[in-house]
Amino acid sequence: MGEAVVVNNLRKVYRVRKLVGKWPADLLSFRWTEVPALQQVSFSMNSGEAVAYVGPNGAGKSTTIKILAGVLRPTEGSVRVFGHDPFRYRIHNSHNIGVVFGQRTQLWWELPVIDSYRMIAKIYGVPRSDLDKRLEMAVDLLELEKLLHRPARTLSLGEKMRAELGSVLLHGPRLLLLDEPTLGVDLSGKRRIRQFLAHLKKIGVTVFLATHDLGDIESTCDRLIMVHQGRIVLDGMVSELLASFGHDIEVRFADDRVEGRSLSDALGLEVSGANGRFVIHGKGTEPPVSVVERLFSLGKVVDISVKAPDLEFVIGSIYDRLSGGQSSCGHTSG
Amino acid sequence: MRTYVGVIALSFRDYQAYRTNMLLRVVTGLIGVMLQAVVWSAIYARRSVLGGFTMTEAVTYVIVSQALMRATVVRSGLELTKKFRSGEITKDLCLPVDLQAYLGAKDLGRSLSASLFVSVPMFLISWVAFRITVPASAGTWCVFLLAWLLGVVLQLLLGFLAGVAGIYTQYGWGTDKLKDAIVLFFSGAIVPLDFFPPGLERLARALPFQSAYYLPLSIYVGKTSLPQALPVLGLQAFWCITLLLLSRVAWTIARRRLSLFGG
Amino acid sequence: MVGEVFRGFVRGIVLYAHFAAMNWRRITVSPVDFIIGFTAVFIQECLGLTTIVFVMRQLPSVRGWTFWEIVLIYGFFTTARSLWHVFMINGMDLSAYIRLGRLDRFLTRPLDPLFQIYADGWDEDGWGELILGAALLFTAAINLQVNWWVRAPLLIINLVAGALVYAAIILAASSLSFWTVENDALMSLLGTLGTLGQYPLTIYGRSLQWVLSTLVPFAFVGFWPAQAFLPRTASALSYLTPLVAIALFYAAIRMFKAGLSCYQGTGT
Ligand SMILES: Nc1ncnc2c1ncn2[C@@H]1O[C@H](COP(=O)(O)OP(=O)(O)OP(=O)(O)O)[C@@H](O)[C@H]1O
Ligand SMILES: [Mg+2]
């Protein structure tokens, strides 16, 4: 299994023209200000991996995708997609990749979707038999049969996105670069898109998915890379990330004089609440069962429930930490 | 009323937000002026009077016409069809304003801005560079400005009508462009109606479009004397009222159609 | 090597034909748009003619140019520009292609981005201009007794050259939007400046003649190439227009590529 993407010390700086002085002299006297979008970004992806790429607004997700697609030239560092520099060998690279820019479509506005598909296949030089096969797959997975003969302009947002997804796999890309493909799509649309991505993963397509929708990640991706202010701050398996956060245990003691402080000392864990009702914030290092057992030994328990951490919570608290704010639930300790 | 004055003031400022664009508009306008000046000087190179116009009169007519063309910015038709397409119109129809008056006020603001910062500089520079004449009496100035204002109102009404037509054809850009082309052709904006072949001239004089350029300009160059101007203003007012009624009817019908679509 | 270039060339033509077919389908989907747009542009073009037809028609000559000579130059310019209008007007909208992120999409495909911009859509409104221009050219030539049959190939070559010159000027100017993003006002300025090229160049002052022949060479869209059909005034420049066109268009492409190499996309 080869490496699909290798990024090494990638840096990208946007140069923005800034006018200085008074009009109209400012038209001629301007300065370039530099907006650093990516700094020292390194990661790699194996063929067949599905990686989620997350980060707050302005983190540099779209920039990374455009660089991998060969649209933008990196300022520094090296980028390889299936062994080639995507900017230098743009045309070669384009056969290997399928790109979705969220909320934009490459479909011909006034024409039936199927016409656009045929045209796109011609642009990529796809043989007839391959086209038929891939078309069938797209129609099946994305439930396109009702949409194929409608002009793209009559499709709703979610339908358009499904049709767009179908359009980027016609040339059989080995790597899918997706920039927020489920933005504005309703629940059932999202479900279809996720099924579709899962299937592509199964047949060996590498998926790189930039998104704000954590449901996308849970259903499709094994690995998660988080970027913040142009730097990679987290890179690991989704399951490990979740496990590292531990469970929350809600407990009610019969005796409402039990003190939070002594409970916390006894367990060695963070505890919030009072009057016999507490939430114990577990750590990823100890399985919840053993915490529960220890709780039972500390007093008579009337009610108990264990909550697994969800991705939204986990990512939310990492964002909080990154932006310097206190984590709302005290997970920061440890 | 206060609302509409506010709208006018807002779009007045909005239009001149990009000073570079304003400057380029003046330059573009001056290129047009120069073309007209050169062509008409060439036409008059060997003769002094043509079609009843002396060279100075003709050059003045076409140059001031160029300045006036830059002064009217009618976008309400395009805006109307765009609002219709995007569905924004249902929201606008709930506002406590009259949509036609609102869009008209926006255009009025733009046109005022364009008059002041594009047309006036164009006019002043042309005055120095091409020695066009200016009316000697204050009375002529007043009547000319009044006639011109009526011409602007007429163009606003036509713009709105084109917008309503755009709702029907579903192709706002095309109907607006078609309206522009017809107005410019029959209004004598490029060539005074006196030069038209007799048949076309009669047609142009029967249509409302001459209000936009030919009638004010003939007051400006003195082809219409002050006593003759009163019926001219009356004719302009007549067309304005007719088109206003027409646009109200068309708009009412279009709205009914809108509610049929469920907006 | 040669075989590869040839194959690439053939593939380009075939693809262009497919793009054209898509366009044709797009036009036929909404014939009302087509008719309105066509009529609008047609009337608008007639507008420019009013001065010539209503006024100059009454005169034996204007600055030494007879009526039909003026019509020939005007018609030639209009036809050449209409070819640009129909087939290459998209070059003018580069800033929109950038702003809407469509250039990003073009860059993810295995084709040259400039090719995709030009192939992206025809402006069918330009047909109105083309018909008017061709009619003017034709009647003028009949009245001037130009021998058509001998000169037909030259006519076509010169028309294409004129269109290329127009395309080159516009492309060079709109390539500026790689650096400035907004340049609609500049485009409308150039459009107006271009109309100066419709009339015989010698009616302008010396300096303006130079500007229109060198800096913004609209004179090579109509005036110079048209004179290949006016034996009275023809000069070497009339026959050199195709070379000028190729050189200018090549320069414009270089400028586009230079801009593309600093391409930064939009923030969305
Ligand atoms: N074309 C551009 N010119 C200048 N600055 C840009 C450009 N594109 C992006 N930026 C800046 O680069 C940084 C990274 O932007 P990018 O679009 O990659 O973020 P993102 O992670 O995709 O954010 P979002 O979640 O909002 O889509 C931002 O600060 C943005 O303002
Ligand atoms: Mg983004």
CSV table of N, CA, C and O and ligand atoms in Angstrom, one decimal, chain A residues 57-63 179-180 210 212, chain C residues 267-268, ligand 2:
chain,number,residue,atom,x,y,z
A,57,ASN,N,-12.8,28.2,11.5
A,57,ASN,CA,-12.8,29.0,10.3
A,57,ASN,C,-11.5,29.7,10.1
A,57,ASN,O,-10.9,30.2,11.0
A,58,GLY,N,-11.0,29.7,8.9
A,58,GLY,CA,-9.8,30.4,8.6
A,58,GLY,C,-8.5,29.6,9.0
A,58,GLY,O,-7.4,30.2,9.0
A,59,ALA,N,-8.7,28.4,9.3
A,59,ALA,CA,-7.6,27.6,9.8
A,59,ALA,C,-6.6,27.2,8.7
A,59,ALA,O,-5.4,27.1,8.9
A,60,GLY,N,-7.1,27.1,7.5
A,60,GLY,CA,-6.3,26.8,6.4
A,60,GLY,C,-6.7,25.5,5.6
A,60,GLY,O,-5.9,24.9,4.9
A,61,LYS,N,-7.9,25.0,5.9
A,61,LYS,CA,-8.4,23.8,5.3
A,61,LYS,C,-8.5,23.9,3.7
A,61,LYS,O,-7.9,23.1,3.0
A,62,SER,N,-9.2,24.9,3.3
A,62,SER,CA,-9.4,25.1,1.9
A,62,SER,C,-8.1,25.3,1.2
A,62,SER,O,-7.9,24.8,0.1
A,63,THR,N,-7.2,26.1,1.8
A,63,THR,CA,-5.9,26.3,1.2
A,63,THR,C,-5.2,25.0,1.0
A,63,THR,O,-4.6,24.8,-0.1
A,179,ASP,N,-14.1,19.6,0.1
A,179,ASP,CA,-14.2,20.8,0.9
A,179,ASP,C,-15.6,21.0,1.3
A,179,ASP,O,-16.4,21.6,0.6
A,180,GLU,N,-15.9,20.7,2.5
A,180,GLU,CA,-17.3,20.9,3.1
A,180,GLU,C,-18.4,20.4,2.1
A,180,GLU,O,-19.2,21.2,1.7
A,210,ALA,N,-12.4,17.8,4.3
A,210,ALA,CA,-12.4,19.0,5.1
A,210,ALA,C,-13.8,19.3,5.5
A,210,ALA,O,-14.7,19.4,4.6
A,212,HIS,N,-16.9,20.8,8.7
A,212,HIS,CA,-17.2,21.3,10.0
A,212,HIS,C,-18.2,20.3,10.6
A,212,HIS,O,-18.7,20.5,11.8
C,267,GLY,N,-10.9,34.0,-1.2
C,267,GLY,CA,-10.9,33.6,0.2
C,267,GLY,C,-11.9,32.6,0.6
C,267,GLY,O,-12.0,32.1,1.7
C,268,THR,N,-12.8,32.2,-0.4
C,268,THR,CA,-13.9,31.3,0.0
C,268,THR,C,-13.7,29.9,-0.3
C,268,THR,O,-13.1,29.6,-1.4
D,2,MG,MG,-12.7,26.7,3.7
